[in-house]
Amino acid sequence: MAGNLKLIKNPLSKENPITVQVLGICSSLAVTAQLKPAIVMSLSVTVVVALSNVVVSLLRNTIPQRIRIIVQLVIVSMMVILVDQILKAFVYEISKQLSVFVGLIITNCIVMGRLEAYAMSHKPYVSFLDGIGNGLGYSFILITMGFIRELFGSGTLLGYRIIPESLYEAGYANNGLMIMPPMALIIVGIIIWIHRSRNKDLCEK
């Protein structure tokens, strides 16, 4: 039980796929100008990595080693197509905002990394937990970035006005730099720096 709990907790801190393993950086920079797309992308990656882990784990003893990467890509592609179709059916506007980045989940290093490092050598249940844990770790960083960038860049959260009009009348202005791509890189760099400064043992590995 404790081991299963670690599969969920560790990716949120000392094994975070973005701050520690520096995986999945591209999407964290591309879809976090607003909070809603960041949340949808987080859910999408979590679902894909968890379900792909389960399927690969179920088939792990039947997949020939020499073609395992191809098989993994086929499985991930199937999951991504299903997620993409669900997004288009139920949250079409967000799907348009995410654009090609949903399709690029296929090449997300977090997904492929967990299949190779975990699902290929573990049973389905723990592989599922590993996928959920790494998805949550990825989601935590994306949602944090989306929160900061939308709040200070647009004065809103999920499209709702948060910063009161009285502040704008007093001279406050949204920071336009927050919603520009370079700021995403700066913010993720600051998050990585804060995380590693609080976990100095990570720097020694």
PDB file of C-alpha atoms in Angstrom:
ATOM      1  CA  MET A   1       0.000   0.000   0.000  1.00  0.00           C
ATOM      2  CA  ALA A   2       2.805   2.410   0.914  1.00  0.00           C
ATOM      3  CA  GLY A   3       4.570   1.586  -2.336  1.00  0.00           C
ATOM      4  CA  ASN A   4       1.409   2.285  -4.328  1.00  0.00           C
ATOM      5  CA  LEU A   5       0.991   5.609  -2.542  1.00  0.00           C
ATOM      6  CA  LYS A   6       4.536   6.577  -3.514  1.00  0.00           C
ATOM      7  CA  LEU A   7       3.662   6.034  -7.173  1.00  0.00           C
ATOM      8  CA  ILE A   8       1.136   8.858  -6.800  1.00  0.00           C
ATOM      9  CA  LYS A   9       3.066  11.143  -4.435  1.00  0.00           C
ATOM     10  CA  ASN A  10       6.636  10.992  -5.772  1.00  0.00           C
ATOM     11  CA  PRO A  11       5.909  12.523  -9.205  1.00  0.00           C
ATOM     12  CA  LEU A  12       4.355  15.484  -7.408  1.00  0.00           C
ATOM     13  CA  SER A  13       7.653  16.271  -5.712  1.00  0.00           C
ATOM     14  CA  LYS A  14      10.990  14.465  -5.927  1.00  0.00           C
ATOM     15  CA  GLU A  15      10.292  12.680  -9.199  1.00  0.00           C
ATOM     16  CA  ASN A  16       8.296  15.378 -10.962  1.00  0.00           C
ATOM     17  CA  PRO A  17       8.564  14.760 -14.726  1.00  0.00           C
ATOM     18  CA  ILE A  18       9.006  18.457 -15.551  1.00  0.00           C
ATOM     19  CA  THR A  19      11.040  19.929 -12.690  1.00  0.00           C
ATOM     20  CA  VAL A  20      13.265  16.896 -12.056  1.00  0.00           C
ATOM     21  CA  GLN A  21      13.335  14.858 -15.260  1.00  0.00           C
ATOM     22  CA  VAL A  22      12.811  17.913 -17.533  1.00  0.00           C
ATOM     23  CA  LEU A  23      10.308  16.026 -19.708  1.00  0.00           C
ATOM     24  CA  GLY A  24       7.216  17.419 -21.417  1.00  0.00           C
ATOM     25  CA  ILE A  25       8.585  20.956 -21.448  1.00  0.00           C
ATOM     26  CA  CYS A  26       7.265  21.850 -24.918  1.00  0.00           C
ATOM     27  CA  SER A  27       3.574  21.619 -24.068  1.00  0.00           C
ATOM     28  CA  SER A  28       4.108  23.328 -20.714  1.00  0.00           C
ATOM     29  CA  LEU A  29       5.456  26.328 -22.627  1.00  0.00           C
ATOM     30  CA  ALA A  30       2.845  26.269 -25.386  1.00  0.00           C
ATOM     31  CA  VAL A  31      -0.559  25.899 -23.728  1.00  0.00           C
ATOM     32  CA  THR A  32      -0.303  27.771 -20.416  1.00  0.00           C
ATOM     33  CA  ALA A  33      -1.173  31.336 -21.440  1.00  0.00           C
ATOM     34  CA  GLN A  34      -4.694  30.584 -20.162  1.00  0.00           C
ATOM     35  CA  LEU A  35      -5.721  28.302 -17.295  1.00  0.00           C
ATOM     36  CA  LYS A  36      -8.509  26.394 -19.062  1.00  0.00           C
ATOM     37  CA  PRO A  37      -6.345  24.991 -21.902  1.00  0.00           C
ATOM     38  CA  ALA A  38      -3.697  24.077 -19.305  1.00  0.00           C
ATOM     39  CA  ILE A  39      -6.266  22.075 -17.319  1.00  0.00           C
ATOM     40  CA  VAL A  40      -7.619  20.305 -20.408  1.00  0.00           C
ATOM     41  CA  MET A  41      -4.112  19.481 -21.619  1.00  0.00           C
ATOM     42  CA  SER A  42      -3.240  18.173 -18.151  1.00  0.00           C
ATOM     43  CA  LEU A  43      -6.259  15.874 -18.106  1.00  0.00           C
ATOM     44  CA  SER A  44      -5.513  14.690 -21.644  1.00  0.00           C
ATOM     45  CA  VAL A  45      -1.905  13.742 -20.880  1.00  0.00           C
ATOM     46  CA  THR A  46      -2.902  12.062 -17.607  1.00  0.00           C
ATOM     47  CA  VAL A  47      -5.530   9.923 -19.347  1.00  0.00           C
ATOM     48  CA  VAL A  48      -3.186   9.005 -22.197  1.00  0.00           C
ATOM     49  CA  VAL A  49      -0.229   8.046 -20.010  1.00  0.00           C
ATOM     50  CA  ALA A  50      -2.379   6.076 -17.526  1.00  0.00           C
ATOM     51  CA  LEU A  51      -4.304   4.086 -20.152  1.00  0.00           C
ATOM     52  CA  SER A  52      -1.239   3.537 -22.342  1.00  0.00           C
ATOM     53  CA  ASN A  53       0.627   2.204 -19.306  1.00  0.00           C
ATOM     54  CA  VAL A  54      -2.160  -0.280 -18.647  1.00  0.00           C
ATOM     55  CA  VAL A  55      -2.355  -1.538 -22.247  1.00  0.00           C
ATOM     56  CA  VAL A  56       1.419  -1.864 -22.630  1.00  0.00           C
ATOM     57  CA  SER A  57       1.655  -3.631 -19.269  1.00  0.00           C
ATOM     58  CA  LEU A  58      -1.016  -6.122 -20.342  1.00  0.00           C
ATOM     59  CA  LEU A  59       0.867  -6.837 -23.574  1.00  0.00           C
ATOM     60  CA  ARG A  60       4.409  -6.586 -22.201  1.00  0.00           C
ATOM     61  CA  ASN A  61       5.116 -10.321 -22.353  1.00  0.00           C
ATOM     62  CA  THR A  62       3.912 -10.625 -25.947  1.00  0.00           C
ATOM     63  CA  ILE A  63       5.658  -7.599 -27.493  1.00  0.00           C
ATOM     64  CA  PRO A  64       8.906  -8.535 -29.312  1.00  0.00           C
ATOM     65  CA  GLN A  65      11.770  -6.405 -28.009  1.00  0.00           C
ATOM     66  CA  ARG A  66      12.920  -5.284 -31.438  1.00  0.00           C
ATOM     67  CA  ILE A  67       9.567  -3.666 -32.296  1.00  0.00           C
ATOM     68  CA  ARG A  68       8.472  -2.561 -28.824  1.00  0.00           C
ATOM     69  CA  ILE A  69       8.848   1.179 -29.578  1.00  0.00           C
ATOM     70  CA  ILE A  70       6.675   0.863 -32.681  1.00  0.00           C
ATOM     71  CA  VAL A  71       4.010  -1.017 -30.713  1.00  0.00           C
ATOM     72  CA  GLN A  72       4.124   1.584 -27.953  1.00  0.00           C
ATOM     73  CA  LEU A  73       3.697   4.408 -30.476  1.00  0.00           C
ATOM     74  CA  VAL A  74       0.691   2.649 -32.014  1.00  0.00           C
ATOM     75  CA  ILE A  75      -0.936   2.267 -28.590  1.00  0.00           C
ATOM     76  CA  VAL A  76      -0.247   5.872 -27.620  1.00  0.00           C
ATOM     77  CA  SER A  77      -1.524   7.082 -31.006  1.00  0.00           C
ATOM     78  CA  MET A  78      -4.787   5.211 -30.470  1.00  0.00           C
ATOM     79  CA  MET A  79      -5.234   6.787 -27.028  1.00  0.00           C
ATOM     80  CA  VAL A  80      -4.433  10.266 -28.337  1.00  0.00           C
ATOM     81  CA  ILE A  81      -6.944   9.922 -31.189  1.00  0.00           C
ATOM     82  CA  LEU A  82      -9.651   8.885 -28.721  1.00  0.00           C
ATOM     83  CA  VAL A  83      -8.857  11.822 -26.418  1.00  0.00           C
ATOM     84  CA  ASP A  84      -8.755  14.239 -29.357  1.00  0.00           C
ATOM     85  CA  GLN A  85     -12.172  13.089 -30.602  1.00  0.00           C
ATOM     86  CA  ILE A  86     -13.663  13.425 -27.098  1.00  0.00           C
ATOM     87  CA  LEU A  87     -12.281  16.966 -26.800  1.00  0.00           C
ATOM     88  CA  LYS A  88     -13.715  17.913 -30.190  1.00  0.00           C
ATOM     89  CA  ALA A  89     -17.086  16.491 -29.186  1.00  0.00           C
ATOM     90  CA  PHE A  90     -17.414  18.111 -25.763  1.00  0.00           C
ATOM     91  CA  VAL A  91     -15.013  21.085 -25.555  1.00  0.00           C
ATOM     92  CA  TYR A  92     -14.549  22.093 -29.159  1.00  0.00           C
ATOM     93  CA  GLU A  93     -13.344  25.642 -28.477  1.00  0.00           C
ATOM     94  CA  ILE A  94     -10.631  24.426 -26.114  1.00  0.00           C
ATOM     95  CA  SER A  95      -9.721  21.740 -28.636  1.00  0.00           C
ATOM     96  CA  LYS A  96      -9.140  24.459 -31.229  1.00  0.00           C
ATOM     97  CA  GLN A  97      -6.953  26.410 -28.783  1.00  0.00           C
ATOM     98  CA  LEU A  98      -4.828  23.351 -28.090  1.00  0.00           C
ATOM     99  CA  SER A  99      -4.540  22.785 -31.846  1.00  0.00           C
ATOM    100  CA  VAL A 100      -1.705  20.415 -32.785  1.00  0.00           C
ATOM    101  CA  PHE A 101      -0.480  20.036 -29.208  1.00  0.00           C
ATOM    102  CA  VAL A 102      -3.011  17.295 -28.457  1.00  0.00           C
ATOM    103  CA  GLY A 103      -1.646  15.277 -31.362  1.00  0.00           C
ATOM    104  CA  LEU A 104       1.874  15.902 -30.141  1.00  0.00           C
ATOM    105  CA  ILE A 105       1.084  13.989 -26.943  1.00  0.00           C
ATOM    106  CA  ILE A 106       2.127  11.008 -29.077  1.00  0.00           C
ATOM    107  CA  THR A 107       5.735  12.191 -28.866  1.00  0.00           C
ATOM    108  CA  ASN A 108       5.530  13.484 -25.290  1.00  0.00           C
ATOM    109  CA  CYS A 109       8.631  12.220 -23.489  1.00  0.00           C
ATOM    110  CA  ILE A 110       6.672  11.612 -20.284  1.00  0.00           C
ATOM    111  CA  VAL A 111       4.338   9.140 -21.995  1.00  0.00           C
ATOM    112  CA  MET A 112       7.058   7.214 -23.829  1.00  0.00           C
ATOM    113  CA  GLY A 113       9.368   7.388 -20.813  1.00  0.00           C
ATOM    114  CA  ARG A 114       6.844   5.765 -18.467  1.00  0.00           C
ATOM    115  CA  LEU A 115       6.056   3.023 -20.988  1.00  0.00           C
ATOM    116  CA  GLU A 116       9.735   2.124 -21.292  1.00  0.00           C
ATOM    117  CA  ALA A 117      10.774   2.674 -17.685  1.00  0.00           C
ATOM    118  CA  TYR A 118       7.742   1.233 -15.922  1.00  0.00           C
ATOM    119  CA  ALA A 119       4.905  -0.361 -17.878  1.00  0.00           C
ATOM    120  CA  MET A 120       7.170  -2.760 -19.769  1.00  0.00           C
ATOM    121  CA  SER A 121       8.293  -4.353 -16.501  1.00  0.00           C
ATOM    122  CA  HIS A 122       5.355  -4.005 -14.092  1.00  0.00           C
ATOM    123  CA  LYS A 123       1.805  -5.250 -13.686  1.00  0.00           C
ATOM    124  CA  PRO A 124      -1.215  -3.281 -14.997  1.00  0.00           C
ATOM    125  CA  TYR A 125      -2.501  -1.919 -11.668  1.00  0.00           C
ATOM    126  CA  VAL A 126       0.770  -0.386 -10.519  1.00  0.00           C
ATOM    127  CA  SER A 127       1.450   0.795 -14.074  1.00  0.00           C
ATOM    128  CA  PHE A 128      -1.888   2.595 -13.998  1.00  0.00           C
ATOM    129  CA  LEU A 129      -0.968   4.264 -10.694  1.00  0.00           C
ATOM    130  CA  ASP A 130       2.415   5.248 -12.122  1.00  0.00           C
ATOM    131  CA  GLY A 131       0.658   6.849 -15.095  1.00  0.00           C
ATOM    132  CA  ILE A 132      -1.767   8.726 -12.843  1.00  0.00           C
ATOM    133  CA  GLY A 133       1.069   9.922 -10.597  1.00  0.00           C
ATOM    134  CA  ASN A 134       3.191  11.221 -13.463  1.00  0.00           C
ATOM    135  CA  GLY A 135       0.123  12.795 -15.060  1.00  0.00           C
ATOM    136  CA  LEU A 136      -0.634  14.604 -11.802  1.00  0.00           C
ATOM    137  CA  GLY A 137       2.970  15.771 -11.500  1.00  0.00           C
ATOM    138  CA  TYR A 138       2.822  17.146 -15.035  1.00  0.00           C
ATOM    139  CA  SER A 139      -0.598  18.684 -14.342  1.00  0.00           C
ATOM    140  CA  PHE A 140       0.598  20.446 -11.198  1.00  0.00           C
ATOM    141  CA  ILE A 141       3.235  22.382 -13.143  1.00  0.00           C
ATOM    142  CA  LEU A 142       0.948  23.168 -16.095  1.00  0.00           C
ATOM    143  CA  ILE A 143      -1.904  24.399 -13.907  1.00  0.00           C
ATOM    144  CA  THR A 144       0.472  26.475 -11.763  1.00  0.00           C
ATOM    145  CA  MET A 145       1.874  28.135 -14.879  1.00  0.00           C
ATOM    146  CA  GLY A 146      -1.582  28.671 -16.375  1.00  0.00           C
ATOM    147  CA  PHE A 147      -2.796  30.221 -13.116  1.00  0.00           C
ATOM    148  CA  ILE A 148       0.115  32.669 -12.882  1.00  0.00           C
ATOM    149  CA  ARG A 149       0.146  33.630 -16.558  1.00  0.00           C
ATOM    150  CA  GLU A 150      -3.595  34.209 -16.920  1.00  0.00           C
ATOM    151  CA  LEU A 151      -3.984  36.036 -13.614  1.00  0.00           C
ATOM    152  CA  PHE A 152      -1.163  38.507 -14.152  1.00  0.00           C
ATOM    153  CA  GLY A 153      -1.335  38.583 -17.941  1.00  0.00           C
ATOM    154  CA  SER A 154      -5.090  38.976 -18.390  1.00  0.00           C
ATOM    155  CA  GLY A 155      -6.446  39.671 -14.905  1.00  0.00           C
ATOM    156  CA  THR A 156      -8.759  36.656 -15.192  1.00  0.00           C
ATOM    157  CA  LEU A 157      -8.984  32.984 -14.204  1.00  0.00           C
ATOM    158  CA  LEU A 158     -10.944  30.576 -16.391  1.00  0.00           C
ATOM    159  CA  GLY A 159     -12.182  33.654 -18.232  1.00  0.00           C
ATOM    160  CA  TYR A 160     -13.681  35.298 -15.128  1.00  0.00           C
ATOM    161  CA  ARG A 161     -12.449  38.723 -14.023  1.00  0.00           C
ATOM    162  CA  ILE A 162     -10.434  38.398 -10.795  1.00  0.00           C
ATOM    163  CA  ILE A 163      -8.579  41.686 -10.486  1.00  0.00           C
ATOM    164  CA  PRO A 164     -11.183  44.332  -9.591  1.00  0.00           C
ATOM    165  CA  GLU A 165     -11.922  47.239 -11.894  1.00  0.00           C
ATOM    166  CA  SER A 166     -10.986  49.678  -9.121  1.00  0.00           C
ATOM    167  CA  LEU A 167      -7.347  48.597  -9.400  1.00  0.00           C
ATOM    168  CA  TYR A 168      -7.347  49.333 -13.124  1.00  0.00           C
ATOM    169  CA  GLU A 169      -8.858  52.751 -12.421  1.00  0.00           C
ATOM    170  CA  ALA A 170      -6.057  53.340  -9.916  1.00  0.00           C
ATOM    171  CA  GLY A 171      -3.451  52.692 -12.610  1.00  0.00           C
ATOM    172  CA  TYR A 172      -2.919  48.910 -12.539  1.00  0.00           C
ATOM    173  CA  ALA A 173      -2.224  47.328 -15.928  1.00  0.00           C
ATOM    174  CA  ASN A 174      -2.036  43.700 -17.009  1.00  0.00           C
ATOM    175  CA  ASN A 175       1.464  42.434 -17.696  1.00  0.00           C
ATOM    176  CA  GLY A 176       1.342  41.605 -21.403  1.00  0.00           C
ATOM    177  CA  LEU A 177       4.685  39.826 -21.149  1.00  0.00           C
ATOM    178  CA  MET A 178       2.998  37.094 -19.089  1.00  0.00           C
ATOM    179  CA  ILE A 179       1.029  35.754 -22.040  1.00  0.00           C
ATOM    180  CA  MET A 180       3.987  35.822 -24.435  1.00  0.00           C
ATOM    181  CA  PRO A 181       6.027  32.608 -25.082  1.00  0.00           C
ATOM    182  CA  PRO A 182       9.308  33.854 -23.517  1.00  0.00           C
ATOM    183  CA  MET A 183       7.581  34.336 -20.155  1.00  0.00           C
ATOM    184  CA  ALA A 184       6.520  30.689 -20.107  1.00  0.00           C
ATOM    185  CA  LEU A 185      10.173  29.677 -20.290  1.00  0.00           C
ATOM    186  CA  ILE A 186      11.073  32.104 -17.505  1.00  0.00           C
ATOM    187  CA  ILE A 187       8.267  30.871 -15.242  1.00  0.00           C
ATOM    188  CA  VAL A 188       9.075  27.193 -15.708  1.00  0.00           C
ATOM    189  CA  GLY A 189      12.731  28.014 -15.035  1.00  0.00           C
ATOM    190  CA  ILE A 190      11.780  29.754 -11.780  1.00  0.00           C
ATOM    191  CA  ILE A 191       9.582  26.804 -10.752  1.00  0.00           C
ATOM    192  CA  ILE A 192      12.443  24.373 -11.422  1.00  0.00           C
ATOM    193  CA  TRP A 193      14.845  26.586  -9.454  1.00  0.00           C
ATOM    194  CA  ILE A 194      12.466  26.834  -6.458  1.00  0.00           C
ATOM    195  CA  HIS A 195      11.781  23.100  -6.520  1.00  0.00           C
ATOM    196  CA  ARG A 196      15.449  22.135  -6.661  1.00  0.00           C
ATOM    197  CA  SER A 197      16.441  24.675  -4.006  1.00  0.00           C
ATOM    198  CA  ARG A 198      13.922  23.032  -1.685  1.00  0.00           C
ATOM    199  CA  ASN A 199      15.164  19.545  -2.621  1.00  0.00           C
ATOM    200  CA  LYS A 200      18.935  19.969  -2.730  1.00  0.00           C
ATOM    201  CA  ASP A 201      19.507  16.222  -2.787  1.00  0.00           C
ATOM    202  CA  LEU A 202      18.149  16.196  -6.350  1.00  0.00           C
ATOM    203  CA  CYS A 203      21.081  18.288  -7.551  1.00  0.00           C
ATOM    204  CA  GLU A 204      23.527  15.690  -6.257  1.00  0.00           C
ATOM    205  CA  LYS A 205      22.064  12.880  -8.381  1.00  0.00           C
TER     206      LYS A 205
END
